[in-house]
PDB file of N, CA and C in Angstrom:
ATOM      1  N   MET A   1      24.868  45.921 -19.043  1.00 57.00           N
ATOM      2  CA  MET A   1      23.476  45.398 -18.717  1.00 57.00           C
ATOM      3  C   MET A   1      23.529  44.589 -17.230  1.00 57.00           C
ATOM      4  N   HIS A   2      22.565  44.640 -16.465  1.00 63.00           N
ATOM      5  CA  HIS A   2      22.264  43.738 -15.446  1.00 63.00           C
ATOM      6  C   HIS A   2      22.432  42.412 -15.388  1.00 63.00           C
ATOM      7  N   LYS A   3      23.073  42.256 -14.343  1.00 67.00           N
ATOM      8  CA  LYS A   3      23.474  40.436 -14.014  1.00 67.00           C
ATOM      9  C   LYS A   3      22.298  39.704 -13.679  1.00 67.00           C
ATOM     10  N   ASN A   4      21.444  40.097 -13.031  1.00 64.00           N
ATOM     11  CA  ASN A   4      20.062  39.478 -12.981  1.00 64.00           C
ATOM     12  C   ASN A   4      18.915  40.209 -13.121  1.00 64.00           C
ATOM     13  N   VAL A   5      18.407  40.067 -14.371  1.00 68.00           N
ATOM     14  CA  VAL A   5      17.398  40.643 -15.303  1.00 68.00           C
ATOM     15  C   VAL A   5      16.083  40.130 -14.755  1.00 68.00           C
ATOM     16  N   VAL A   6      15.076  40.535 -14.301  1.00 69.00           N
ATOM     17  CA  VAL A   6      13.673  40.388 -14.182  1.00 69.00           C
ATOM     18  C   VAL A   6      12.770  40.386 -15.373  1.00 69.00           C
ATOM     19  N   PHE A   7      12.328  39.715 -16.048  1.00 68.00           N
ATOM     20  CA  PHE A   7      11.415  39.825 -17.073  1.00 68.00           C
ATOM     21  C   PHE A   7      10.078  39.867 -16.380  1.00 68.00           C
ATOM     22  N   ARG A   8       9.338  41.241 -16.580  1.00 66.00           N
ATOM     23  CA  ARG A   8       7.813  40.898 -16.112  1.00 66.00           C
ATOM     24  C   ARG A   8       6.808  41.221 -17.092  1.00 66.00           C
ATOM     25  N   GLY A   9       7.242  41.026 -18.146  1.00 67.00           N
ATOM     26  CA  GLY A   9       6.407  41.111 -19.301  1.00 67.00           C
ATOM     27  C   GLY A   9       5.030  40.362 -19.252  1.00 67.00           C
ATOM     28  N   CYS A  10       5.233  39.360 -18.687  1.00 71.00           N
ATOM     29  CA  CYS A  10       3.838  38.415 -18.640  1.00 71.00           C
ATOM     30  C   CYS A  10       3.213  38.504 -17.428  1.00 71.00           C
ATOM     31  N   THR A  11       3.694  39.345 -16.522  1.00 77.00           N
ATOM     32  CA  THR A  11       2.897  39.799 -15.183  1.00 77.00           C
ATOM     33  C   THR A  11       1.620  40.884 -15.550  1.00 77.00           C
ATOM     34  N   ARG A  12       1.404  41.558 -16.617  1.00 79.00           N
ATOM     35  CA  ARG A  12       0.346  42.696 -16.629  1.00 79.00           C
ATOM     36  C   ARG A  12      -0.967  41.785 -16.932  1.00 79.00           C
ATOM     37  N   PRO A  13      -1.903  42.174 -16.528  1.00 81.00           N
ATOM     38  CA  PRO A  13      -3.400  41.540 -16.642  1.00 81.00           C
ATOM     39  C   PRO A  13      -4.106  41.769 -17.923  1.00 81.00           C
ATOM     40  N   ALA A  14      -4.796  40.747 -18.117  1.00 82.00           N
ATOM     41  CA  ALA A  14      -5.323  41.158 -19.596  1.00 82.00           C
ATOM     42  C   ALA A  14      -6.272  42.199 -19.185  1.00 82.00           C
ATOM     43  N   MET A  15      -6.225  42.951 -20.327  1.00 85.00           N
ATOM     44  CA  MET A  15      -7.308  44.354 -20.570  1.00 85.00           C
ATOM     45  C   MET A  15      -8.350  44.586 -21.484  1.00 85.00           C
ATOM     46  N   PHE A  16      -9.386  44.829 -21.114  1.00 86.00           N
ATOM     47  CA  PHE A  16     -10.488  45.297 -22.079  1.00 86.00           C
ATOM     48  C   PHE A  16     -11.138  46.756 -21.974  1.00 86.00           C
ATOM     49  N   LEU A  17     -10.680  47.277 -23.083  1.00 86.00           N
ATOM     50  CA  LEU A  17     -10.683  48.940 -23.028  1.00 86.00           C
ATOM     51  C   LEU A  17      -9.811  49.651 -22.289  1.00 86.00           C
ATOM     52  N   GLY A  18      -8.912  49.007 -21.917  1.00 87.00           N
ATOM     53  CA  GLY A  18      -7.667  49.660 -21.056  1.00 87.00           C
ATOM     54  C   GLY A  18      -7.822  49.404 -19.673  1.00 87.00           C
ATOM     55  N   VAL A  19      -8.865  48.548 -19.343  1.00 89.00           N
ATOM     56  CA  VAL A  19      -8.975  48.341 -17.889  1.00 89.00           C
ATOM     57  C   VAL A  19      -9.026  46.747 -17.695  1.00 89.00           C
ATOM     58  N   PRO A  20      -8.307  46.212 -16.808  1.00 89.00           N
ATOM     59  CA  PRO A  20      -8.317  44.864 -16.267  1.00 89.00           C
ATOM     60  C   PRO A  20      -9.727  44.293 -16.311  1.00 89.00           C
ATOM     61  N   TYR A  21      -9.825  43.005 -17.116  1.00 90.00           N
ATOM     62  CA  TYR A  21     -11.107  42.416 -17.519  1.00 90.00           C
ATOM     63  C   TYR A  21     -11.988  42.246 -16.327  1.00 90.00           C
ATOM     64  N   LEU A  22     -11.528  41.634 -15.198  1.00 90.00           N
ATOM     65  CA  LEU A  22     -12.524  41.384 -14.126  1.00 90.00           C
ATOM     66  C   LEU A  22     -12.824  42.564 -13.392  1.00 90.00           C
ATOM     67  N   PRO A  23     -12.290  43.576 -12.990  1.00 90.00           N
ATOM     68  CA  PRO A  23     -12.901  44.778 -12.687  1.00 90.00           C
ATOM     69  C   PRO A  23     -13.944  45.470 -13.569  1.00 90.00           C
ATOM     70  N   PHE A  24     -13.587  45.289 -14.931  1.00 92.00           N
ATOM     71  CA  PHE A  24     -14.188  46.303 -15.873  1.00 92.00           C
ATOM     72  C   PHE A  24     -15.734  45.353 -16.008  1.00 92.00           C
ATOM     73  N   PHE A  25     -15.657  43.837 -15.893  1.00 92.00           N
ATOM     74  CA  PHE A  25     -16.993  43.214 -16.092  1.00 92.00           C
ATOM     75  C   PHE A  25     -17.803  43.076 -14.917  1.00 92.00           C
ATOM     76  N   LEU A  26     -17.072  43.355 -13.888  1.00 93.00           N
ATOM     77  CA  LEU A  26     -17.908  43.435 -12.498  1.00 93.00           C
ATOM     78  C   LEU A  26     -18.406  44.741 -12.361  1.00 93.00           C
ATOM     79  N   ILE A  27     -17.880  45.832 -12.451  1.00 93.00           N
ATOM     80  CA  ILE A  27     -18.587  47.160 -12.256  1.00 93.00           C
ATOM     81  C   ILE A  27     -19.514  47.305 -13.498  1.00 93.00           C
ATOM     82  N   VAL A  28     -19.148  47.077 -14.605  1.00 93.00           N
ATOM     83  CA  VAL A  28     -20.016  47.539 -16.095  1.00 93.00           C
ATOM     84  C   VAL A  28     -21.046  46.590 -16.032  1.00 93.00           C
ATOM     85  N   GLY A  29     -20.814  45.140 -15.923  1.00 94.00           N
ATOM     86  CA  GLY A  29     -21.565  44.245 -15.778  1.00 94.00           C
ATOM     87  C   GLY A  29     -22.811  44.290 -14.535  1.00 94.00           C
ATOM     88  N   GLY A  30     -22.433  44.566 -13.567  1.00 94.00           N
ATOM     89  CA  GLY A  30     -23.269  45.103 -12.568  1.00 94.00           C
ATOM     90  C   GLY A  30     -24.282  46.241 -12.679  1.00 94.00           C
ATOM     91  N   THR A  31     -23.482  47.335 -13.320  1.00 94.00           N
ATOM     92  CA  THR A  31     -24.695  48.629 -13.914  1.00 94.00           C
ATOM     93  C   THR A  31     -25.336  48.223 -14.923  1.00 94.00           C
ATOM     94  N   PHE A  32     -25.295  47.244 -15.764  1.00 94.00           N
ATOM     95  CA  PHE A  32     -25.879  46.893 -16.744  1.00 94.00           C
ATOM     96  C   PHE A  32     -26.970  46.110 -16.199  1.00 94.00           C
ATOM     97  N   LEU A  33     -26.701  45.025 -15.403  1.00 94.00           N
ATOM     98  CA  LEU A  33     -27.780  44.282 -14.717  1.00 94.00           C
ATOM     99  C   LEU A  33     -28.658  45.079 -13.812  1.00 94.00           C
ATOM    100  N   LEU A  34     -28.100  46.030 -13.088  1.00 93.00           N
ATOM    101  CA  LEU A  34     -29.042  47.288 -12.275  1.00 93.00           C
ATOM    102  C   LEU A  34     -29.907  47.823 -13.441  1.00 93.00           C
ATOM    103  N   SER A  35     -29.510  48.237 -14.408  1.00 94.00           N
ATOM    104  CA  SER A  35     -30.307  49.104 -15.552  1.00 94.00           C
ATOM    105  C   SER A  35     -31.426  48.105 -16.145  1.00 94.00           C
ATOM    106  N   LEU A  36     -31.167  46.840 -16.308  1.00 92.00           N
ATOM    107  CA  LEU A  36     -32.090  45.844 -16.585  1.00 92.00           C
ATOM    108  C   LEU A  36     -33.268  45.695 -15.629  1.00 92.00           C
ATOM    109  N   TYR A  37     -32.974  45.828 -14.290  1.00 93.00           N
ATOM    110  CA  TYR A  37     -34.265  45.444 -13.185  1.00 93.00           C
ATOM    111  C   TYR A  37     -34.595  46.864 -12.814  1.00 93.00           C
ATOM    112  N   THR A  38     -34.285  48.017 -13.027  1.00 92.00           N
ATOM    113  CA  THR A  38     -34.410  49.083 -12.540  1.00 92.00           C
ATOM    114  C   THR A  38     -34.904  49.806 -13.831  1.00 92.00           C
ATOM    115  N   ARG A  39     -34.141  51.099 -14.311  1.00 91.00           N
ATOM    116  CA  ARG A  39     -34.648  52.078 -15.532  1.00 91.00           C
ATOM    117  C   ARG A  39     -33.272  51.805 -16.426  1.00 91.00           C
ATOM    118  N   MET A  40     -33.749  52.071 -17.595  1.00 89.00           N
ATOM    119  CA  MET A  40     -32.535  51.940 -18.657  1.00 89.00           C
ATOM    120  C   MET A  40     -31.524  53.307 -18.525  1.00 89.00           C
ATOM    121  N   TRP A  41     -31.941  54.399 -18.003  1.00 91.00           N
ATOM    122  CA  TRP A  41     -31.067  55.462 -18.203  1.00 91.00           C
ATOM    123  C   TRP A  41     -30.016  55.410 -17.270  1.00 91.00           C
ATOM    124  N   VAL A  42     -29.909  54.281 -16.520  1.00 90.00           N
ATOM    125  CA  VAL A  42     -28.688  53.847 -15.560  1.00 90.00           C
ATOM    126  C   VAL A  42     -27.681  53.523 -16.217  1.00 90.00           C
ATOM    127  N   MET A  43     -27.778  53.256 -17.290  1.00 90.00           N
ATOM    128  CA  MET A  43     -26.928  52.642 -18.248  1.00 90.00           C
ATOM    129  C   MET A  43     -25.912  53.773 -18.646  1.00 90.00           C
ATOM    130  N   ALA A  44     -26.604  55.148 -18.424  1.00 91.00           N
ATOM    131  CA  ALA A  44     -25.647  56.344 -18.962  1.00 91.00           C
ATOM    132  C   ALA A  44     -24.421  56.396 -17.863  1.00 91.00           C
ATOM    133  N   ALA A  45     -24.614  55.717 -16.908  1.00 91.00           N
ATOM    134  CA  ALA A  45     -23.233  56.239 -15.776  1.00 91.00           C
ATOM    135  C   ALA A  45     -22.133  54.980 -16.570  1.00 91.00           C
ATOM    136  N   MET A  46     -22.310  54.055 -17.504  1.00 92.00           N
ATOM    137  CA  MET A  46     -21.420  53.469 -17.995  1.00 92.00           C
ATOM    138  C   MET A  46     -20.256  54.000 -18.415  1.00 92.00           C
ATOM    139  N   PRO A  47     -20.128  54.958 -19.305  1.00 92.00           N
ATOM    140  CA  PRO A  47     -19.156  55.724 -20.059  1.00 92.00           C
ATOM    141  C   PRO A  47     -18.228  56.352 -18.617  1.00 92.00           C
ATOM    142  N   LEU A  48     -18.897  57.090 -17.967  1.00 94.00           N
ATOM    143  CA  LEU A  48     -18.337  57.644 -16.357  1.00 94.00           C
ATOM    144  C   LEU A  48     -17.737  56.392 -15.990  1.00 94.00           C
ATOM    145  N   GLU A  49     -17.994  55.309 -15.728  1.00 92.00           N
ATOM    146  CA  GLU A  49     -17.326  54.261 -14.931  1.00 92.00           C
ATOM    147  C   GLU A  49     -16.298  53.831 -15.836  1.00 92.00           C
ATOM    148  N   ILE A  50     -16.211  53.538 -16.998  1.00 91.00           N
ATOM    149  CA  ILE A  50     -15.249  52.971 -17.787  1.00 91.00           C
ATOM    150  C   ILE A  50     -14.028  54.122 -17.661  1.00 91.00           C
ATOM    151  N   PHE A  51     -14.561  55.432 -18.045  1.00 93.00           N
ATOM    152  CA  PHE A  51     -13.459  56.156 -17.542  1.00 93.00           C
ATOM    153  C   PHE A  51     -12.906  56.515 -16.748  1.00 93.00           C
ATOM    154  N   ILE A  52     -13.233  56.177 -15.098  1.00 93.00           N
ATOM    155  CA  ILE A  52     -12.650  56.354 -14.092  1.00 93.00           C
ATOM    156  C   ILE A  52     -11.714  55.395 -13.857  1.00 93.00           C
ATOM    157  N   LEU A  53     -12.265  53.835 -14.332  1.00 91.00           N
ATOM    158  CA  LEU A  53     -11.567  52.707 -14.091  1.00 91.00           C
ATOM    159  C   LEU A  53     -10.358  52.880 -15.040  1.00 91.00           C
ATOM    160  N   ARG A  54     -10.503  53.636 -16.264  1.00 92.00           N
ATOM    161  CA  ARG A  54      -9.350  53.598 -17.081  1.00 92.00           C
ATOM    162  C   ARG A  54      -8.106  54.464 -16.596  1.00 92.00           C
ATOM    163  N   GLN A  55      -8.440  55.409 -16.049  1.00 92.00           N
ATOM    164  CA  GLN A  55      -7.485  56.307 -15.259  1.00 92.00           C
ATOM    165  C   GLN A  55      -6.977  55.713 -14.239  1.00 92.00           C
ATOM    166  N   MET A  56      -7.651  54.954 -13.426  1.00 89.00           N
ATOM    167  CA  MET A  56      -7.031  54.290 -12.234  1.00 89.00           C
ATOM    168  C   MET A  56      -6.092  53.304 -12.690  1.00 89.00           C
ATOM    169  N   ALA A  57      -6.348  52.336 -13.788  1.00 89.00           N
ATOM    170  CA  ALA A  57      -5.650  51.466 -14.546  1.00 89.00           C
ATOM    171  C   ALA A  57      -4.346  52.240 -15.542  1.00 89.00           C
ATOM    172  N   ARG A  58      -4.697  53.505 -15.898  1.00 89.00           N
ATOM    173  CA  ARG A  58      -3.516  54.176 -16.681  1.00 89.00           C
ATOM    174  C   ARG A  58      -2.006  54.605 -15.716  1.00 89.00           C
ATOM    175  N   ARG A  59      -2.443  54.676 -14.356  1.00 86.00           N
ATOM    176  CA  ARG A  59      -1.410  55.175 -13.393  1.00 86.00           C
ATOM    177  C   ARG A  59      -0.966  53.785 -13.080  1.00 86.00           C
ATOM    178  N   ASP A  60      -1.651  52.756 -12.847  1.00 84.00           N
ATOM    179  CA  ASP A  60      -0.713  51.476 -12.371  1.00 84.00           C
ATOM    180  C   ASP A  60      -1.818  50.168 -12.620  1.00 84.00           C
ATOM    181  N   GLU A  61      -1.444  49.366 -13.292  1.00 83.00           N
ATOM    182  CA  GLU A  61      -2.432  48.326 -13.942  1.00 83.00           C
ATOM    183  C   GLU A  61      -2.821  47.305 -12.961  1.00 83.00           C
ATOM    184  N   MET A  62      -1.879  47.522 -11.944  1.00 86.00           N
ATOM    185  CA  MET A  62      -2.234  46.233 -10.706  1.00 86.00           C
ATOM    186  C   MET A  62      -2.831  46.764  -9.625  1.00 86.00           C
ATOM    187  N   ILE A  63      -3.324  48.124  -9.806  1.00 88.00           N
ATOM    188  CA  ILE A  63      -3.989  48.662  -8.587  1.00 88.00           C
ATOM    189  C   ILE A  63      -5.128  48.186  -8.127  1.00 88.00           C
ATOM    190  N   PHE A  64      -5.983  47.243  -8.901  1.00 88.00           N
ATOM    191  CA  PHE A  64      -7.162  46.744  -8.720  1.00 88.00           C
ATOM    192  C   PHE A  64      -6.775  45.482  -7.812  1.00 88.00           C
ATOM    193  N   ARG A  65      -5.489  44.624  -8.101  1.00 88.00           N
ATOM    194  CA  ARG A  65      -4.738  43.728  -7.022  1.00 88.00           C
ATOM    195  C   ARG A  65      -4.801  44.404  -5.839  1.00 88.00           C
ATOM    196  N   MET A  66      -4.084  45.344  -5.986  1.00 90.00           N
ATOM    197  CA  MET A  66      -3.842  45.975  -4.644  1.00 90.00           C
ATOM    198  C   MET A  66      -5.010  46.425  -3.757  1.00 90.00           C
ATOM    199  N   LEU A  67      -5.761  47.081  -4.413  1.00 89.00           N
ATOM    200  CA  LEU A  67      -7.102  47.053  -3.631  1.00 89.00           C
ATOM    201  C   LEU A  67      -7.951  45.899  -3.268  1.00 89.00           C
ATOM    202  N   GLY A  68      -7.944  44.894  -3.818  1.00 89.00           N
ATOM    203  CA  GLY A  68      -8.456  43.564  -3.479  1.00 89.00           C
ATOM    204  C   GLY A  68      -7.488  42.931  -2.378  1.00 89.00           C
ATOM    205  N   LEU A  69      -6.317  43.274  -2.359  1.00 88.00           N
ATOM    206  CA  LEU A  69      -5.316  42.536  -1.206  1.00 88.00           C
ATOM    207  C   LEU A  69      -5.965  43.384   0.249  1.00 88.00           C
ATOM    208  N   LYS A  70      -5.954  44.365  -0.100  1.00 87.00           N
ATOM    209  CA  LYS A  70      -6.289  45.416   0.921  1.00 87.00           C
ATOM    210  C   LYS A  70      -7.493  44.999   1.808  1.00 87.00           C
ATOM    211  N   LEU A  71      -8.464  44.816   0.861  1.00 87.00           N
ATOM    212  CA  LEU A  71      -9.753  44.261   1.323  1.00 87.00           C
ATOM    213  C   LEU A  71      -9.996  43.045   1.800  1.00 87.00           C
ATOM    214  N   GLN A  72      -8.988  41.983   1.276  1.00 85.00           N
ATOM    215  CA  GLN A  72      -8.815  40.840   1.785  1.00 85.00           C
ATOM    216  C   GLN A  72      -8.256  40.903   3.409  1.00 85.00           C
ATOM    217  N   PHE A  73      -7.113  41.472   3.586  1.00 81.00           N
ATOM    218  CA  PHE A  73      -6.494  41.660   4.853  1.00 81.00           C
ATOM    219  C   PHE A  73      -7.499  42.485   5.681  1.00 81.00           C
ATOM    220  N   GLN A  74      -8.362  43.501   5.279  1.00 80.00           N
ATOM    221  CA  GLN A  74      -9.006  44.040   6.352  1.00 80.00           C
ATOM    222  C   GLN A  74      -9.922  43.183   6.855  1.00 80.00           C
ATOM    223  N   PHE A  75     -10.494  42.381   6.029  1.00 81.00           N
ATOM    224  CA  PHE A  75     -11.756  41.316   6.449  1.00 81.00           C
ATOM    225  C   PHE A  75     -11.346  40.356   7.246  1.00 81.00           C
ATOM    226  N   LYS A  76      -9.969  39.713   6.991  1.00 75.00           N
ATOM    227  CA  LYS A  76      -9.413  38.744   7.828  1.00 75.00           C
ATOM    228  C   LYS A  76      -8.899  39.104   9.203  1.00 75.00           C
ATOM    229  N   VAL A  77      -8.805  40.200   9.941  1.00 73.00           N
ATOM    230  CA  VAL A  77      -8.297  40.709  10.945  1.00 73.00           C
ATOM    231  C   VAL A  77      -9.481  40.953  11.808  1.00 73.00           C
ATOM    232  N   ARG A  78      -9.411  39.987  13.114  1.00 72.00           N
ATOM    233  CA  ARG A  78     -10.313  40.257  13.929  1.00 72.00           C
ATOM    234  C   ARG A  78      -9.935  40.586  15.108  1.00 72.00           C
ATOM    235  N   ASN A  79      -8.800  40.686  15.592  1.00 70.00           N
ATOM    236  CA  ASN A  79      -8.129  41.052  16.741  1.00 70.00           C
ATOM    237  C   ASN A  79      -7.595  42.677  16.824  1.00 70.00           C
ATOM    238  N   VAL A  80      -8.148  43.541  16.235  1.00 69.00           N
ATOM    239  CA  VAL A  80      -7.782  44.931  16.270  1.00 69.00           C
ATOM    240  C   VAL A  80      -7.914  45.363  17.663  1.00 69.00           C
ATOM    241  N   GLY A  81      -9.009  45.113  18.171  1.00 70.00           N
ATOM    242  CA  GLY A  81      -9.121  45.637  19.652  1.00 70.00           C
ATOM    243  C   GLY A  81      -8.389  45.078  20.740  1.00 70.00           C
ATOM    244  N   ASP A  82      -7.734  44.288  20.478  1.00 70.00           N
ATOM    245  CA  ASP A  82      -6.672  43.885  21.475  1.00 70.00           C
ATOM    246  C   ASP A  82      -5.268  44.106  21.512  1.00 70.00           C
ATOM    247  N   HIS A  83      -5.115  45.041  20.343  1.00 68.00           N
ATOM    248  CA  HIS A  83      -3.683  45.332  19.904  1.00 68.00           C
ATOM    249  C   HIS A  83      -3.492  46.891  19.798  1.00 68.00           C
ATOM    250  N   ALA A  84      -4.412  47.482  20.215  1.00 73.00           N
ATOM    251  CA  ALA A  84      -4.217  48.937  20.204  1.00 73.00           C
ATOM    252  C   ALA A  84      -4.570  49.597  18.813  1.00 73.00           C
ATOM    253  N   GLY A  85      -5.624  48.796  18.081  1.00 72.00           N
ATOM    254  CA  GLY A  85      -5.996  49.246  16.721  1.00 72.00           C
ATOM    255  C   GLY A  85      -4.934  48.845  15.543  1.00 72.00           C
ATOM    256  N   HIS A  86      -4.575  48.159  15.850  1.00 74.00           N
ATOM    257  CA  HIS A  86      -3.090  47.454  14.968  1.00 74.00           C
ATOM    258  C   HIS A  86      -3.442  46.179  14.255  1.00 74.00           C
ATOM    259  N   TRP A  87      -3.235  46.111  13.130  1.00 74.00           N
ATOM    260  CA  TRP A  87      -3.710  44.675  12.456  1.00 74.00           C
ATOM    261  C   TRP A  87      -2.708  43.915  13.022  1.00 74.00           C
ATOM    262  N   VAL A  88      -2.909  42.550  13.589  1.00 74.00           N
ATOM    263  CA  VAL A  88      -2.086  41.540  13.883  1.00 74.00           C
ATOM    264  C   VAL A  88      -2.634  40.398  13.413  1.00 74.00           C
ATOM    265  N   PHE A  89      -1.667  39.443  12.640  1.00 70.00           N
ATOM    266  CA  PHE A  89      -2.190  38.491  11.875  1.00 70.00           C
ATOM    267  C   PHE A  89      -1.116  36.987  12.814  1.00 70.00           C
ATOM    268  N   SER A  90      -0.722  37.272  13.941  1.00 70.00           N
ATOM    269  CA  SER A  90       0.060  36.386  14.411  1.00 70.00           C
ATOM    270  C   SER A  90      -0.281  36.673  16.031  1.00 70.00           C
ATOM    271  N   PRO A  91      -0.699  35.616  16.778  1.00 66.00           N
ATOM    272  CA  PRO A  91      -0.789  35.662  18.054  1.00 66.00           C
ATOM    273  C   PRO A  91       0.441  35.894  19.071  1.00 66.00           C
ATOM    274  N   ASN A  92       1.585  35.596  18.666  1.00 68.00           N
ATOM    275  CA  ASN A  92       2.940  35.825  19.190  1.00 68.00           C
ATOM    276  C   ASN A  92       3.046  37.306  20.000  1.00 68.00           C
ATOM    277  N   ASN A  93       3.775  37.319  21.390  1.00 66.00           N
ATOM    278  CA  ASN A  93       3.889  38.569  21.900  1.00 66.00           C
ATOM    279  C   ASN A  93       5.289  38.518  22.187  1.00 66.00           C
ATOM    280  N   TYR A  94       5.791  39.253  21.440  1.00 69.00           N
ATOM    281  CA  TYR A  94       7.434  39.461  21.738  1.00 69.00           C
ATOM    282  C   TYR A  94       7.784  40.435  22.847  1.00 69.00           C
ATOM    283  N   ARG A  95       6.959  41.077  23.832  1.00 66.00           N
ATOM    284  CA  ARG A  95       7.211  41.786  24.671  1.00 66.00           C
ATOM    285  C   ARG A  95       8.301  41.031  25.781  1.00 66.00           C
ATOM    286  N   ARG A  96       9.169  42.015  26.419  1.00 68.00           N
ATOM    287  CA  ARG A  96       9.986  41.321  27.542  1.00 68.00           C
ATOM    288  C   ARG A  96       8.964  41.322  28.800  1.00 68.00           C
ATOM    289  N   THR A  97       8.137  42.345  29.003  1.00 70.00           N
ATOM    290  CA  THR A  97       7.142  42.471  30.137  1.00 70.00           C
ATOM    291  C   THR A  97       5.862  42.446  29.462  1.00 70.00           C
ATOM    292  N   PRO A  98       4.871  42.280  30.231  1.00 68.00           N
ATOM    293  CA  PRO A  98       3.367  42.215  29.775  1.00 68.00           C
ATOM    294  C   PRO A  98       3.311  43.278  29.366  1.00 68.00           C
ATOM    295  N   ALA A  99       2.016  43.668  28.778  1.00 67.00           N
ATOM    296  CA  ALA A  99       1.369  44.792  28.111  1.00 67.00           C
ATOM    297  C   ALA A  99       0.674  45.194  29.302  1.00 67.00           C
ATOM    298  N   PRO A 100       0.676  46.653  29.731  1.00 70.00           N
ATOM    299  CA  PRO A 100      -0.050  47.086  30.666  1.00 70.00           C
ATOM    300  C   PRO A 100      -1.623  46.905  30.321  1.00 70.00           C
ATOM    301  N   LYS A 101      -2.341  46.840  31.476  1.00 75.00           N
ATOM    302  CA  LYS A 101      -3.659  45.999  31.148  1.00 75.00           C
ATOM    303  C   LYS A 101      -4.696  47.717  31.235  1.00 75.00           C
ATOM    304  N   ASP A 102      -5.610  47.951  30.319  1.00 66.00           N
ATOM    305  CA  ASP A 102      -6.140  49.227  30.552  1.00 66.00           C
ATOM    306  C   ASP A 102      -7.512  49.232  31.431  1.00 66.00           C
TER     307      ASP A 102
END
């Protein structure tokens, strides 16, 4: 047996029809509201949406958290132009010589 076993059984997100409930209700609920305000045939896209979300969650149930973190970090980065297109979250400069000015 392993000396230090990490129990990750409680880290799995709550699921609804095989999809974590928050992405499920945001996507399917948004489509439902859109169909109420426009045409009812828009609801025909719901089974396809559920299928796509299920296939994404089948591979990794935490994929929606990872996509959410990626979006959060993309929107927080404001100084991409100052550092040659790299995401920088700290203003520290660890170069021994100053960066060349273009």
